[in-house]
PDB file of C-alpha atoms in Angstrom:
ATOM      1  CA  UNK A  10      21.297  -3.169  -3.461  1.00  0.00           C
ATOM      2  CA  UNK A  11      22.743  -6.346  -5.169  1.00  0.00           C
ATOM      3  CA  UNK A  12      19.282  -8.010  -6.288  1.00  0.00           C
ATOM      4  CA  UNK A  13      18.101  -4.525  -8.105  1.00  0.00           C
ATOM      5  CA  UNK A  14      16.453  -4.304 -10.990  1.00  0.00           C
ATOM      6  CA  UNK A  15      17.538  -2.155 -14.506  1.00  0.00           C
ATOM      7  CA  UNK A  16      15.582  -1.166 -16.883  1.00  0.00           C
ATOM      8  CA  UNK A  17      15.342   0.765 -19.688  1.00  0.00           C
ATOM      9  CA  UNK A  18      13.799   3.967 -19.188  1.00  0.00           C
ATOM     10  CA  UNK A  19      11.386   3.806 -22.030  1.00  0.00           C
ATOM     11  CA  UNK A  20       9.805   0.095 -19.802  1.00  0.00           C
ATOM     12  CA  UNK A  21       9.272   2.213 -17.077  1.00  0.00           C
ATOM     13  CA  UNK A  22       5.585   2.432 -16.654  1.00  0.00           C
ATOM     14  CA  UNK A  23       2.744   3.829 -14.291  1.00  0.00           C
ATOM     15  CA  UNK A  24       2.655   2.608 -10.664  1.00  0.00           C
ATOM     16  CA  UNK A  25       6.675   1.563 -10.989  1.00  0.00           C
ATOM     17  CA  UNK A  26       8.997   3.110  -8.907  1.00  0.00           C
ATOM     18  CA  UNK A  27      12.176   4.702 -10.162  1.00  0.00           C
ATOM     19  CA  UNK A  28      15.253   5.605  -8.201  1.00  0.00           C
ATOM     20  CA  UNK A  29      16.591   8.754  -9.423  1.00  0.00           C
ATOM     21  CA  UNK A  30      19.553  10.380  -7.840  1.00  0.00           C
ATOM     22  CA  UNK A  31      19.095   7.497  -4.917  1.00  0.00           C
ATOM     23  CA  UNK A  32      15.107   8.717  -4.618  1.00  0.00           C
ATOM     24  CA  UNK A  33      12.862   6.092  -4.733  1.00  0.00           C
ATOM     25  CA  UNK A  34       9.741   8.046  -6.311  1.00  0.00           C
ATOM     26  CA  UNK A  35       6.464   6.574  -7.868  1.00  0.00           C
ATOM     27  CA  UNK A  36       5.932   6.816 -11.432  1.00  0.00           C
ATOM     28  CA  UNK A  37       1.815   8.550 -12.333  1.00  0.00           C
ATOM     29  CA  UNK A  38       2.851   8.713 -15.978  1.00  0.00           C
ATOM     30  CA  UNK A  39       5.085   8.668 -19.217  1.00  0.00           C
ATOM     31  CA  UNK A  40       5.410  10.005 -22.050  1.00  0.00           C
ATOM     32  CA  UNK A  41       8.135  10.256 -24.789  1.00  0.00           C
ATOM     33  CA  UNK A  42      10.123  13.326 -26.194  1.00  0.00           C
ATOM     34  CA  UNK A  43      12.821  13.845 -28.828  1.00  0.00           C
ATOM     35  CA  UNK A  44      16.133  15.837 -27.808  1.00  0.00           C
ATOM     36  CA  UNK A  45      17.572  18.746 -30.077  1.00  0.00           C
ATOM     37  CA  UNK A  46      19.870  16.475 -31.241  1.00  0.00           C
ATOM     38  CA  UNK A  47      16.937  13.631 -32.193  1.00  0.00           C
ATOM     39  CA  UNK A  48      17.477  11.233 -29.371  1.00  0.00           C
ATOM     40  CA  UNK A  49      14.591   9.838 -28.049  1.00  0.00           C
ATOM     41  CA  UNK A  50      13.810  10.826 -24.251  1.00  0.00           C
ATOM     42  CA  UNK A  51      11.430   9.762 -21.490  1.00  0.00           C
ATOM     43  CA  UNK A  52       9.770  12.156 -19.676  1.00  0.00           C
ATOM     44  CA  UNK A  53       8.742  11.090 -16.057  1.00  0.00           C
ATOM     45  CA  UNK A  54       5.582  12.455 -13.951  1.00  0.00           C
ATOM     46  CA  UNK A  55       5.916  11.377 -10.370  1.00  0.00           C
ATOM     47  CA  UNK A  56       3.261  10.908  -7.681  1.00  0.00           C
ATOM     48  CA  UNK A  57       5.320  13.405  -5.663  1.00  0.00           C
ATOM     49  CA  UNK A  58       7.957  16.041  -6.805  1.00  0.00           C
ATOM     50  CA  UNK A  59       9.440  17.153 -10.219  1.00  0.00           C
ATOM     51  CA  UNK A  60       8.752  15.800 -13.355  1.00  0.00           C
ATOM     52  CA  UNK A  61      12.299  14.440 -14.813  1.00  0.00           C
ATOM     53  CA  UNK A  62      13.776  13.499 -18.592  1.00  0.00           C
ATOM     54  CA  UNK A  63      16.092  10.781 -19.332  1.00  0.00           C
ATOM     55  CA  UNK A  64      17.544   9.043 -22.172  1.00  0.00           C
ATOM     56  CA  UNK A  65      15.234   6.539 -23.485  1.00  0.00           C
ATOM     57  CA  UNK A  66      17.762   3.721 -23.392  1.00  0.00           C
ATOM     58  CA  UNK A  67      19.379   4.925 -19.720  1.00  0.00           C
ATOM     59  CA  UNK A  68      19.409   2.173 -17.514  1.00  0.00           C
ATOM     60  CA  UNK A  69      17.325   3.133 -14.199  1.00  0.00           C
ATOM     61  CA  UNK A  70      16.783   1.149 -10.878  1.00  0.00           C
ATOM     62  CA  UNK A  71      13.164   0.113 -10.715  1.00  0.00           C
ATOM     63  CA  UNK A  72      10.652  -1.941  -8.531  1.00  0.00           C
ATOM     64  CA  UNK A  73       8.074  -2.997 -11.029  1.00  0.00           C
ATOM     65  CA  UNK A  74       3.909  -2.526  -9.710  1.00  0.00           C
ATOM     66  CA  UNK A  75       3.468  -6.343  -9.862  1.00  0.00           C
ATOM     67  CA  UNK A  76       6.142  -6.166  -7.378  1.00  0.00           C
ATOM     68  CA  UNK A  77       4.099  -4.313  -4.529  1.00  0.00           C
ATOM     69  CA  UNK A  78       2.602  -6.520  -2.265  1.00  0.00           C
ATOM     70  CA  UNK A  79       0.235  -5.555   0.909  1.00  0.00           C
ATOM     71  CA  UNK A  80       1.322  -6.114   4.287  1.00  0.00           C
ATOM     72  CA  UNK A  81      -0.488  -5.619   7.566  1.00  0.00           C
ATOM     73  CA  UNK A  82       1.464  -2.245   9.299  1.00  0.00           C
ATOM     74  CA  UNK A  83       3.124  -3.629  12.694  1.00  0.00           C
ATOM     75  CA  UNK A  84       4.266  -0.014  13.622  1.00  0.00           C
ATOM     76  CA  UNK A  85       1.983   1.330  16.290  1.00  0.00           C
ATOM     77  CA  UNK A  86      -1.344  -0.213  14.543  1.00  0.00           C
ATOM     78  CA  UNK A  87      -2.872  -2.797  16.466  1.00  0.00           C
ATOM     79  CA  UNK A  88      -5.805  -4.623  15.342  1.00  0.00           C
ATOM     80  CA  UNK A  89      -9.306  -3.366  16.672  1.00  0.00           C
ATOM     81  CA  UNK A  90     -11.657  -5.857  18.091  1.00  0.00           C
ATOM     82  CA  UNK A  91     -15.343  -5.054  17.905  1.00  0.00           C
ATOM     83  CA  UNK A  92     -18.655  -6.846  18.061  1.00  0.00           C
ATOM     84  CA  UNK A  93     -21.512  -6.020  16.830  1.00  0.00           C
ATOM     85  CA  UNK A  94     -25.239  -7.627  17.099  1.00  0.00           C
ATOM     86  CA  UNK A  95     -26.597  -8.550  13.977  1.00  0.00           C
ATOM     87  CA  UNK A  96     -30.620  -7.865  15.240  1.00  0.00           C
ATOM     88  CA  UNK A  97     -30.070  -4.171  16.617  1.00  0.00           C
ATOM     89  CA  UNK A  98     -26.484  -2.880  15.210  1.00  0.00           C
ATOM     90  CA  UNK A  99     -25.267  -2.438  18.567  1.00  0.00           C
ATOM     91  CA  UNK A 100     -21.470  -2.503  19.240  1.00  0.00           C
ATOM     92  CA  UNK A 101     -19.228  -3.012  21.983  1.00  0.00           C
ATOM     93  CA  UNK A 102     -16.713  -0.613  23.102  1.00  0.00           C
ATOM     94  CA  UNK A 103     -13.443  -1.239  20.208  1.00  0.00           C
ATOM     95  CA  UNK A 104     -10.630  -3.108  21.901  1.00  0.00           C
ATOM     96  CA  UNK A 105      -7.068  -4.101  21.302  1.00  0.00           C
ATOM     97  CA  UNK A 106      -6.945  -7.142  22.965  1.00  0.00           C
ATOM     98  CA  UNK A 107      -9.582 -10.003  21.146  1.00  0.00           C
ATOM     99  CA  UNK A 108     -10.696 -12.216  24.628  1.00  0.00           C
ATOM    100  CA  UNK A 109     -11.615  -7.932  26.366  1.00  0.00           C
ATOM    101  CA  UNK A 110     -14.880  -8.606  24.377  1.00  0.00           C
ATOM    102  CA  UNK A 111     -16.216 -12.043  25.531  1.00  0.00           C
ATOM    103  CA  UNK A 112     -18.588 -10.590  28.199  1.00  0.00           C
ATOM    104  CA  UNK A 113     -20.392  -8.091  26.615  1.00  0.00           C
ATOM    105  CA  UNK A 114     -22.456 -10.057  23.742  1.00  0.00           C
ATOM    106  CA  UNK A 115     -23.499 -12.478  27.372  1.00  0.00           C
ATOM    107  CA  UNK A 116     -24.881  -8.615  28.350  1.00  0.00           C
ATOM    108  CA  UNK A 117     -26.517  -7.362  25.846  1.00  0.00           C
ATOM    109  CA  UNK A 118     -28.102 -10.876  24.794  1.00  0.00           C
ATOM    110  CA  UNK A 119     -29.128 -11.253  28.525  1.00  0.00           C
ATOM    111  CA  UNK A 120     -30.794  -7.620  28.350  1.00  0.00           C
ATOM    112  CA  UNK A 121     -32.496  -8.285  24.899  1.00  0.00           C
ATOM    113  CA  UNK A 122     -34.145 -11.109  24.240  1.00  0.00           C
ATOM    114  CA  UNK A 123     -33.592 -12.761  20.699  1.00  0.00           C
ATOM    115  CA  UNK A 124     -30.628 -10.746  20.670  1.00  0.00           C
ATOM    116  CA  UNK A 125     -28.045 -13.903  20.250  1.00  0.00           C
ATOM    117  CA  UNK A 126     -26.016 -13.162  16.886  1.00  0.00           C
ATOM    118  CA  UNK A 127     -23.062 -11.654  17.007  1.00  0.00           C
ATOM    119  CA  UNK A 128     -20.654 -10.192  13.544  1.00  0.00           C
ATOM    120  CA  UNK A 129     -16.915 -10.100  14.718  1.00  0.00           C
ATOM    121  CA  UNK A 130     -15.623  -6.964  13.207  1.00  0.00           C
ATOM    122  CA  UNK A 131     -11.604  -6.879  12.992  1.00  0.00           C
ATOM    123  CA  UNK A 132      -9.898  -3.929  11.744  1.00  0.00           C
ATOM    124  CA  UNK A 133      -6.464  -4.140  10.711  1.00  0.00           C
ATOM    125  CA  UNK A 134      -4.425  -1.292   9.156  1.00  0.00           C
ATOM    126  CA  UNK A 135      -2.571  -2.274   6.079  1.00  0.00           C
ATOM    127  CA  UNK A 136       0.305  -1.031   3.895  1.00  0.00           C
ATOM    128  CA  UNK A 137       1.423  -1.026   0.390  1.00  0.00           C
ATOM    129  CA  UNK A 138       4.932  -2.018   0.406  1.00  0.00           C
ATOM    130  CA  UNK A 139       7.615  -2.257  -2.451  1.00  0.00           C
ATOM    131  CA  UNK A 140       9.552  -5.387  -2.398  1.00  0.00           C
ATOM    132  CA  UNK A 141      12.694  -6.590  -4.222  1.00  0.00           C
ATOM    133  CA  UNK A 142      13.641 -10.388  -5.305  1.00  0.00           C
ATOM    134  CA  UNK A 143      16.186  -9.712  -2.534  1.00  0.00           C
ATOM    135  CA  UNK A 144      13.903  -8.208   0.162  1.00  0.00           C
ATOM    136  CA  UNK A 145      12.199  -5.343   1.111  1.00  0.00           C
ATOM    137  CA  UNK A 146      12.955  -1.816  -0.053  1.00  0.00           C
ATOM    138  CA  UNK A 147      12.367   1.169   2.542  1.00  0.00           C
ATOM    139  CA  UNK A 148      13.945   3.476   0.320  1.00  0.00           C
TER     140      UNK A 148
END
């Protein structure tokens, strides 16, 4: 990856992410060490798998936290339409498509009186993605 970041191990901080042996893996915490031979040395604790040591001063491929951004997931996750009636908390039935729930707020206000306000409820499913200043990463 030609825009990557280096850093020195001992920057590496919670919530970064680390590529170590070309395994892009989440940094939960740090914490410094000493070698036998007096060298300072960084021990990693990962969201996921193996704790891991390296030189303090090793140069490591990272994606910084502030560089996380949140995207809305496009792979199989469509938005779900609902509306709901602000007097009685009834809903309609959740849809994928947005104009499949025009008719039924006409219903329900035509079967209830006073029953004419209407929340729009859209839920979207979202995802935490690492980014680069070159582009996405998907590891």
């Amino acid at each position: 990856m030609a825009d990557e970041r280096r850093w020195r191990a001992v920057l590496v901080g919670p919530g970064d992410r680390v590529s170590l042996g070309g395994v892009w893996r989440t940094v939960k915490a740090t914490h410094t060490d000493r070698y036998a031979t007096g060298g300072l040395a960084v021990i990693f604790i990962f969201q996921e798998g193996r704790p891991a040591r390296r030189p303090a001063t090793e140069l490591l491929p990272v994606i910084p936290l502030a560089d996380w951004s949140l995207a809305e997931e496009t792979a199989g996750a469509a938005p779900v339409y609902e509306l709901e009636c602000v007097h009685c908390g009834d809903r309609c039935e959740p849809t994928n498509e947005p104009s499949g729930r025009t008719a039924w707020p006409i219903d329900h206000s035509g079967r209830n009186q006073g029953h004419d306000v209407f929340r729009s409820v859209v839920t979207s499913v979202l995802r935490v993605v690492p980014h680069a200043p070159g582009g996405p990463v998907n590891e």
